[in-house]
DNA sequence: TCCGAAAGTTAGCCTAGGCTAAGAAGTGTG
DNA sequence: CACACTTCTTAGCCTAGGCTAACTTTCGGA
């Protein structure tokens, strides 16, 4: 019997590279998701989404918001008229709805496994962008099972 | 009794801004954590960490690795001599150990809640950088409870 | 030993996402 | 209705993190 504890071997390089690549892809879409989610929330709560409110809630300057909104517009998620409020395109609304659903699910899941609401809200902000469909389904199953068990 | 479903009000702007700011902070440290974790793995597995292997495993060009390593060195995480392999400083080793522990914990947790190993590995790559200490402790408690329950 | 292949670096480019400062556009009130 | 205030945009700057192409250094084998 071997006594030397074999260190877990590294995964194949290609697999690892693919994971990091998907990771970078998720990072790229995260900002867009956060913005459209916030814009949708503002439209719902205030009836309008103004750059100044986005800046305040994102904790960035208005100039940054203008630049980011430009990218969202270029990517077909948002429609703007100069000096007017923001509106979501169909694609933007879809993304916002999906992002919001994911966000809520992650928050509920984190609370269910023992996190306090405030921390759950904070952590969900980051985790929601990195949970795959399979993971979200697992979270849902977990919540359903817990609910069934009482 | 009210029939209109009150939409959940937006959180205070300052709270939301603080969450996004912490989020951006986590994003900034994520690359460093991934690199030192990988360097530590390579040192353990191969006895050395070479830029060409990091490039292959991260799925980026060697030029990108050189630039990133430069930042890690500037930040006191890595030591290099030109055209020689990489070494971790004490700070780098600490960060790598913490990152690896977090990574493993998140993988085990995701598997415990029903994810397959491959997806767990993929999702952990993103989630590990965004789970707070409180969340990691919750994950640990969950694993411990499940183990106790059998 | 030397020389070609592999590894590492440098130069120059790009995008995303931050910032400040300054100016333009819209709005509300005396 | 005019002027001050707020909002939005523009200009110019920065860092991180990507890329390719070209160059330098190292290393191993004939």
CSV table of C-alpha atoms (C1' of nucleotides) in Angstrom, one decimal:
chain,number,residue,atom,x,y,z
A,1,UNK,CA,0.0,0.0,0.0
A,2,UNK,CA,1.2,3.4,-1.0
A,3,UNK,CA,1.9,5.7,2.0
A,4,UNK,CA,2.8,8.9,0.0
A,5,UNK,CA,-0.3,11.0,-0.4
A,6,UNK,CA,-0.6,11.6,-4.1
A,7,UNK,CA,-1.3,15.3,-4.6
A,8,UNK,CA,-4.4,15.8,-6.7
A,9,UNK,CA,-3.1,16.1,-10.3
A,10,UNK,CA,-3.7,19.3,-12.2
A,11,UNK,CA,-6.6,19.1,-14.6
A,12,UNK,CA,-5.9,18.9,-18.4
A,13,UNK,CA,-4.6,22.3,-19.6
A,14,UNK,CA,-7.2,22.6,-22.2
A,15,UNK,CA,-10.0,22.1,-19.7
A,16,UNK,CA,-8.6,24.6,-17.4
A,17,UNK,CA,-8.1,27.1,-20.2
A,18,UNK,CA,-11.7,26.6,-21.3
A,19,UNK,CA,-12.9,27.3,-17.8
A,20,UNK,CA,-11.0,30.5,-17.5
A,21,UNK,CA,-12.2,31.6,-20.9
A,22,UNK,CA,-15.8,31.1,-19.9
A,23,UNK,CA,-15.0,33.0,-16.8
A,24,UNK,CA,-13.7,35.9,-18.7
A,25,UNK,CA,-16.8,35.8,-20.9
A,26,UNK,CA,-19.0,36.0,-17.8
A,27,UNK,CA,-17.0,38.9,-16.5
A,28,UNK,CA,-17.6,40.8,-19.7
A,29,UNK,CA,-21.4,40.4,-19.5
A,30,UNK,CA,-21.6,41.1,-15.8
A,31,UNK,CA,-21.6,44.9,-16.1
A,32,UNK,CA,-24.3,44.9,-18.8
A,33,UNK,CA,-26.5,42.7,-16.6
A,34,UNK,CA,-26.0,44.9,-13.6
A,35,UNK,CA,-26.9,48.0,-15.5
A,36,UNK,CA,-30.0,46.6,-17.3
A,37,UNK,CA,-31.2,45.1,-14.0
A,38,UNK,CA,-30.8,48.4,-12.3
A,39,UNK,CA,-32.5,50.3,-15.2
A,40,UNK,CA,-35.4,47.9,-15.0
A,41,UNK,CA,-35.7,48.4,-11.3
A,42,UNK,CA,-35.7,52.2,-11.7
A,43,UNK,CA,-38.3,52.1,-14.4
A,44,UNK,CA,-40.5,50.0,-12.2
A,45,UNK,CA,-40.0,52.1,-9.1
A,46,UNK,CA,-39.7,55.6,-10.5
A,47,UNK,CA,-41.3,55.3,-13.9
A,48,UNK,CA,-38.0,56.5,-15.4
A,49,UNK,CA,-34.3,55.7,-15.4
A,50,UNK,CA,-32.0,58.7,-15.2
A,51,UNK,CA,-28.3,58.6,-15.5
A,52,UNK,CA,-27.8,60.5,-12.3
A,53,UNK,CA,-29.7,57.9,-10.3
A,54,UNK,CA,-27.8,55.1,-12.0
A,55,UNK,CA,-24.5,56.8,-11.1
A,56,UNK,CA,-25.6,57.2,-7.5
A,57,UNK,CA,-26.7,53.6,-7.2
A,58,UNK,CA,-23.7,52.1,-9.0
A,59,UNK,CA,-21.4,54.3,-7.0
A,60,UNK,CA,-19.7,55.7,-10.1
A,61,UNK,CA,-19.5,59.1,-11.8
A,62,UNK,CA,-22.0,60.3,-14.3
A,63,UNK,CA,-19.4,60.3,-17.0
A,64,UNK,CA,-18.8,56.6,-16.5
A,65,UNK,CA,-22.6,56.0,-16.8
A,66,UNK,CA,-22.7,57.9,-20.0
A,67,UNK,CA,-19.9,55.8,-21.4
A,68,UNK,CA,-21.4,52.5,-20.2
A,69,UNK,CA,-24.8,53.4,-21.5
A,70,UNK,CA,-23.2,54.0,-24.9
A,71,UNK,CA,-21.9,50.5,-24.9
A,72,UNK,CA,-25.3,49.1,-23.9
A,73,UNK,CA,-26.9,51.1,-26.7
A,74,UNK,CA,-24.3,49.9,-29.2
A,75,UNK,CA,-25.1,46.3,-28.0
A,76,UNK,CA,-28.8,46.8,-28.6
A,77,UNK,CA,-29.9,46.6,-24.9
A,78,UNK,CA,-30.9,50.2,-24.3
A,79,UNK,CA,-32.4,53.1,-26.2
A,80,UNK,CA,-31.6,56.7,-25.4
A,81,UNK,CA,-32.3,60.2,-26.7
A,82,UNK,CA,-29.8,62.8,-25.6
A,83,UNK,CA,-30.8,64.4,-22.3
A,84,UNK,CA,-33.7,62.0,-22.0
A,85,UNK,CA,-34.3,59.0,-19.8
A,86,UNK,CA,-33.3,55.5,-20.7
A,87,UNK,CA,-35.4,52.7,-22.1
A,88,UNK,CA,-34.8,49.1,-22.5
A,89,UNK,CA,-35.1,47.3,-25.8
A,90,UNK,CA,-36.8,43.9,-25.9
A,91,UNK,CA,-33.4,42.3,-25.6
A,92,UNK,CA,-32.6,44.6,-22.6
A,93,UNK,CA,-35.9,43.7,-20.9
A,94,UNK,CA,-35.2,40.0,-21.5
A,95,UNK,CA,-31.7,40.3,-20.0
A,96,UNK,CA,-33.0,42.4,-17.1
A,97,UNK,CA,-35.8,39.8,-16.3
A,98,UNK,CA,-33.3,36.9,-16.4
A,99,UNK,CA,-30.8,38.8,-14.3
A,100,UNK,CA,-33.4,39.7,-11.7
A,101,UNK,CA,-34.7,36.2,-11.5
A,102,UNK,CA,-31.2,34.8,-11.1
A,103,UNK,CA,-30.4,37.5,-8.5
A,104,UNK,CA,-33.5,36.6,-6.4
A,105,UNK,CA,-32.9,32.9,-6.7
A,106,UNK,CA,-29.3,33.3,-5.5
A,107,UNK,CA,-30.4,35.5,-2.6
A,108,UNK,CA,-33.0,33.0,-1.5
A,109,UNK,CA,-30.6,30.2,-1.8
A,110,UNK,CA,-27.9,31.8,0.2
A,111,UNK,CA,-30.4,32.7,2.9
A,112,UNK,CA,-31.6,29.1,2.9
A,113,UNK,CA,-28.1,27.8,3.5
A,114,UNK,CA,-27.7,30.0,6.5
A,115,UNK,CA,-26.6,33.5,5.3
A,116,UNK,CA,-28.1,36.6,6.8
A,117,UNK,CA,-30.1,38.7,4.3
A,118,UNK,CA,-27.6,41.6,4.0
A,119,UNK,CA,-24.7,39.4,3.3
A,120,UNK,CA,-26.8,37.3,0.9
A,121,UNK,CA,-27.7,40.4,-1.0
A,122,UNK,CA,-24.0,41.4,-1.2
A,123,UNK,CA,-22.7,38.0,-2.2
A,124,UNK,CA,-25.5,37.4,-4.7
A,125,UNK,CA,-24.3,40.5,-6.6
A,126,UNK,CA,-21.1,38.7,-7.5
A,127,UNK,CA,-22.3,35.1,-7.6
A,128,UNK,CA,-25.3,35.6,-9.9
A,129,UNK,CA,-23.0,36.3,-12.8
A,130,UNK,CA,-21.0,33.1,-12.3
A,131,UNK,CA,-23.7,30.5,-11.6
A,132,UNK,CA,-24.4,28.3,-14.6
A,133,UNK,CA,-27.9,27.2,-15.6
A,134,UNK,CA,-27.1,23.8,-14.0
A,135,UNK,CA,-26.2,25.5,-10.7
A,136,UNK,CA,-29.3,27.7,-10.7
A,137,UNK,CA,-31.4,24.5,-11.3
A,138,UNK,CA,-29.6,22.9,-8.4
A,139,UNK,CA,-30.4,25.9,-6.2
A,140,UNK,CA,-34.0,25.7,-7.2
A,141,UNK,CA,-34.2,22.0,-6.4
A,142,UNK,CA,-32.6,22.7,-3.1
A,143,UNK,CA,-35.2,25.4,-2.2
A,144,UNK,CA,-38.1,23.2,-3.4
A,145,UNK,CA,-36.8,20.3,-1.3
A,146,UNK,CA,-36.4,22.4,1.7
A,147,UNK,CA,-39.9,23.9,1.3
A,148,UNK,CA,-41.4,20.4,0.9
A,149,UNK,CA,-39.6,19.3,4.0
A,150,UNK,CA,-40.9,22.3,5.9
B,1,UNK,CA,-56.9,44.5,2.5
B,2,UNK,CA,-54.6,45.7,-0.2
B,3,UNK,CA,-54.9,43.9,-3.5
B,4,UNK,CA,-52.1,45.7,-5.4
B,5,UNK,CA,-48.9,43.8,-4.9
B,6,UNK,CA,-46.4,46.3,-3.7
B,7,UNK,CA,-43.2,46.0,-5.7
B,8,UNK,CA,-40.2,45.5,-3.5
B,9,UNK,CA,-38.7,49.0,-2.9
B,10,UNK,CA,-35.2,49.7,-4.1
B,11,UNK,CA,-32.6,49.5,-1.4
B,12,UNK,CA,-31.0,52.7,-0.2
B,13,UNK,CA,-28.8,54.1,-2.9
B,14,UNK,CA,-25.7,54.2,-0.6
B,15,UNK,CA,-26.1,50.6,0.3
B,16,UNK,CA,-26.4,49.5,-3.3
B,17,UNK,CA,-23.4,51.7,-4.3
B,18,UNK,CA,-21.4,50.1,-1.5
B,19,UNK,CA,-22.2,46.6,-2.7
B,20,UNK,CA,-21.2,47.4,-6.2
B,21,UNK,CA,-18.0,49.0,-5.0
B,22,UNK,CA,-17.1,45.9,-3.0
B,23,UNK,CA,-18.0,43.9,-6.1
B,24,UNK,CA,-15.5,45.9,-8.2
B,25,UNK,CA,-12.9,45.4,-5.5
B,26,UNK,CA,-13.4,41.6,-5.7
B,27,UNK,CA,-13.1,41.7,-9.5
B,28,UNK,CA,-9.8,43.5,-9.2
B,29,UNK,CA,-8.3,40.8,-6.9
B,30,UNK,CA,-9.7,37.9,-8.8
B,31,UNK,CA,-7.0,37.7,-11.4
B,32,UNK,CA,-4.2,37.9,-8.9
B,33,UNK,CA,-5.8,35.1,-6.9
B,34,UNK,CA,-6.2,32.9,-10.0
B,35,UNK,CA,-2.6,33.4,-11.0
B,36,UNK,CA,-1.1,32.7,-7.6
B,37,UNK,CA,-3.3,29.7,-7.1
B,38,UNK,CA,-2.2,28.3,-10.5
B,39,UNK,CA,1.4,29.1,-9.8
B,40,UNK,CA,1.2,27.3,-6.5
B,41,UNK,CA,-0.3,24.3,-8.2
B,42,UNK,CA,2.4,24.2,-10.8
B,43,UNK,CA,5.1,24.5,-8.2
B,44,UNK,CA,3.6,21.6,-6.3
B,45,UNK,CA,3.0,19.4,-9.4
B,46,UNK,CA,6.0,20.2,-11.5
B,47,UNK,CA,8.5,21.8,-9.1
B,48,UNK,CA,8.5,24.9,-11.2
B,49,UNK,CA,6.1,27.5,-12.6
B,50,UNK,CA,6.9,28.6,-16.1
B,51,UNK,CA,5.2,31.3,-18.1
B,52,UNK,CA,4.5,29.1,-21.0
B,53,UNK,CA,2.5,26.7,-18.8
B,54,UNK,CA,0.6,29.5,-17.1
B,55,UNK,CA,-0.3,30.8,-20.6
B,56,UNK,CA,-1.6,27.4,-21.7
B,57,UNK,CA,-3.6,26.8,-18.6
B,58,UNK,CA,-5.0,30.3,-18.4
B,59,UNK,CA,-5.8,30.3,-22.1
B,60,UNK,CA,-4.0,33.5,-22.8
B,61,UNK,CA,-0.9,34.5,-24.7
B,62,UNK,CA,2.6,34.5,-23.2
B,63,UNK,CA,2.8,38.2,-23.6
B,64,UNK,CA,-0.3,38.6,-21.4
B,65,UNK,CA,1.3,36.4,-18.8
B,66,UNK,CA,4.5,38.5,-18.8
B,67,UNK,CA,2.4,41.6,-18.2
B,68,UNK,CA,0.3,40.1,-15.5
B,69,UNK,CA,3.3,38.6,-13.7
B,70,UNK,CA,4.8,42.1,-13.8
B,71,UNK,CA,1.7,43.4,-11.8
B,72,UNK,CA,1.9,40.5,-9.4
B,73,UNK,CA,5.6,41.3,-8.8
B,74,UNK,CA,4.8,45.0,-8.4
B,75,UNK,CA,2.2,43.9,-5.8
B,76,UNK,CA,4.7,41.8,-3.9
B,77,UNK,CA,3.1,38.4,-4.6
B,78,UNK,CA,5.6,36.9,-6.9
B,79,UNK,CA,9.4,37.0,-7.4
B,80,UNK,CA,11.0,36.5,-10.8
B,81,UNK,CA,14.4,36.7,-12.5
B,82,UNK,CA,14.3,37.4,-16.2
B,83,UNK,CA,14.1,34.2,-18.3
B,84,UNK,CA,13.7,32.2,-15.1
B,85,UNK,CA,10.8,30.5,-13.4
B,86,UNK,CA,8.4,32.1,-11.0
B,87,UNK,CA,8.4,31.9,-7.2
B,88,UNK,CA,5.8,33.1,-4.7
B,89,UNK,CA,6.6,35.5,-1.9
B,90,UNK,CA,5.2,34.8,1.6
B,91,UNK,CA,2.3,37.0,0.7
B,92,UNK,CA,1.8,35.1,-2.5
B,93,UNK,CA,1.9,31.8,-0.8
B,94,UNK,CA,-0.7,33.0,1.8
B,95,UNK,CA,-3.0,34.2,-1.0
B,96,UNK,CA,-2.6,31.0,-2.9
B,97,UNK,CA,-3.3,28.8,0.1
B,98,UNK,CA,-6.4,30.9,1.0
B,99,UNK,CA,-7.6,30.8,-2.7
B,100,UNK,CA,-7.1,27.1,-2.9
B,101,UNK,CA,-9.0,26.4,0.3
B,102,UNK,CA,-11.8,28.6,-0.8
B,103,UNK,CA,-11.9,27.0,-4.2
B,104,UNK,CA,-12.0,23.5,-2.7
B,105,UNK,CA,-14.7,24.5,-0.3
B,106,UNK,CA,-16.9,26.0,-3.0
B,107,UNK,CA,-16.5,22.9,-5.2
B,108,UNK,CA,-17.4,20.6,-2.4
B,109,UNK,CA,-20.4,22.7,-1.4
B,110,UNK,CA,-21.7,22.9,-5.0
B,111,UNK,CA,-21.4,19.2,-5.3
B,112,UNK,CA,-23.2,18.8,-2.0
B,113,UNK,CA,-26.2,20.8,-3.2
B,114,UNK,CA,-26.5,18.7,-6.3
B,115,UNK,CA,-24.1,19.9,-9.0
B,116,UNK,CA,-22.0,17.5,-11.1
B,117,UNK,CA,-18.3,17.7,-10.5
B,118,UNK,CA,-17.4,19.3,-13.8
B,119,UNK,CA,-19.9,22.1,-13.5
B,120,UNK,CA,-19.0,22.6,-9.9
B,121,UNK,CA,-15.4,23.1,-10.9
B,122,UNK,CA,-16.4,25.6,-13.6
B,123,UNK,CA,-18.7,27.6,-11.4
B,124,UNK,CA,-16.4,27.6,-8.4
B,125,UNK,CA,-13.9,29.4,-10.6
B,126,UNK,CA,-16.2,32.4,-10.6
B,127,UNK,CA,-18.0,32.0,-7.3
B,128,UNK,CA,-14.9,31.6,-5.1
B,129,UNK,CA,-13.9,35.3,-5.7
B,130,UNK,CA,-17.3,36.6,-4.7
B,131,UNK,CA,-18.2,34.5,-1.6
B,132,UNK,CA,-17.7,36.5,1.6
B,133,UNK,CA,-16.2,35.0,4.8
B,134,UNK,CA,-19.7,34.7,6.2
B,135,UNK,CA,-20.8,32.7,3.1
B,136,UNK,CA,-17.8,30.4,3.3
B,137,UNK,CA,-18.6,29.7,6.9
B,138,UNK,CA,-22.2,28.9,6.0
B,139,UNK,CA,-20.9,26.5,3.3
B,140,UNK,CA,-18.7,24.8,5.8
B,141,UNK,CA,-21.6,24.5,8.3
B,142,UNK,CA,-23.7,23.1,5.6
B,143,UNK,CA,-21.1,20.5,4.7
B,144,UNK,CA,-20.5,19.6,8.3
B,145,UNK,CA,-24.3,19.2,9.0
B,146,UNK,CA,-24.7,17.0,6.0
B,147,UNK,CA,-21.8,14.9,7.0
B,148,UNK,CA,-23.2,14.5,10.5
B,149,UNK,CA,-26.6,13.6,9.1
B,150,UNK,CA,-24.9,11.0,6.8
C,1,DT,C1',30.2,23.3,-29.9
C,2,DC,C1',26.8,25.4,-32.3
C,3,DC,C1',22.5,26.1,-33.8
C,4,DG,C1',17.6,25.7,-34.1
C,5,DA,C1',13.6,25.3,-31.4
C,6,DA,C1',11.3,26.8,-27.3
C,7,DA,C1',10.7,30.2,-23.9
C,8,DG,C1',10.5,34.8,-22.5
C,9,DT,C1',10.3,39.8,-23.4
C,10,DT,C1',9.2,44.1,-25.8
C,11,DA,C1',6.6,47.2,-28.6
C,12,DG,C1',2.5,48.6,-30.1
C,13,DC,C1',-2.3,48.1,-30.4
C,14,DC,C1',-7.2,47.5,-28.5
C,15,DT,C1',-11.5,47.5,-25.3
C,16,DA,C1',-13.7,48.0,-20.8
C,17,DG,C1',-14.4,50.6,-17.2
C,18,DG,C1',-12.9,53.9,-14.0
C,19,DC,C1',-11.7,59.3,-13.0
C,20,DT,C1',-11.9,64.8,-13.2
C,21,DA,C1',-12.9,69.1,-15.3
C,22,DA,C1',-15.4,71.8,-18.2
C,23,DG,C1',-19.2,72.9,-21.1
C,24,DA,C1',-23.9,72.3,-23.0
C,25,DA,C1',-28.8,71.4,-22.4
C,26,DG,C1',-32.9,71.2,-19.9
C,27,DT,C1',-35.9,72.7,-15.9
C,28,DG,C1',-38.1,75.2,-12.3
C,29,DT,C1',-38.8,79.4,-9.8
C,30,DG,C1',-38.7,84.2,-8.6
D,1,DC,C1',-38.7,85.2,-19.0
D,2,DA,C1',-34.5,84.9,-17.3
D,3,DC,C1',-31.3,83.0,-14.5
D,4,DA,C1',-29.5,79.5,-11.5
D,5,DC,C1',-29.3,74.8,-10.7
D,6,DT,C1',-29.3,70.2,-12.1
D,7,DT,C1',-28.4,66.9,-15.5
D,8,DC,C1',-26.0,65.1,-19.3
D,9,DT,C1',-22.1,65.0,-22.4
D,10,DT,C1',-17.4,65.7,-24.0
D,11,DA,C1',-12.5,65.7,-23.6
D,12,DG,C1',-8.7,63.9,-21.8
D,13,DC,C1',-6.5,60.9,-18.7
D,14,DC,C1',-5.6,56.3,-16.3
D,15,DT,C1',-5.2,51.0,-15.3
D,16,DA,C1',-6.2,46.1,-16.1
D,17,DG,C1',-6.1,42.7,-19.2
D,18,DG,C1',-6.4,41.1,-23.7
D,19,DC,C1',-3.9,40.6,-28.6
D,20,DT,C1',0.0,40.0,-32.5
D,21,DA,C1',4.6,40.5,-34.3
D,22,DA,C1',9.2,40.7,-33.7
D,23,DC,C1',13.1,40.2,-31.0
D,24,DT,C1',16.3,38.1,-27.3
D,25,DT,C1',17.7,34.5,-24.4
D,26,DT,C1',18.1,29.8,-23.0
D,27,DC,C1',18.6,25.0,-23.7
D,28,DG,C1',19.1,20.5,-25.8
D,29,DG,C1',20.7,17.5,-29.3
D,30,DA,C1',23.4,16.4,-33.5
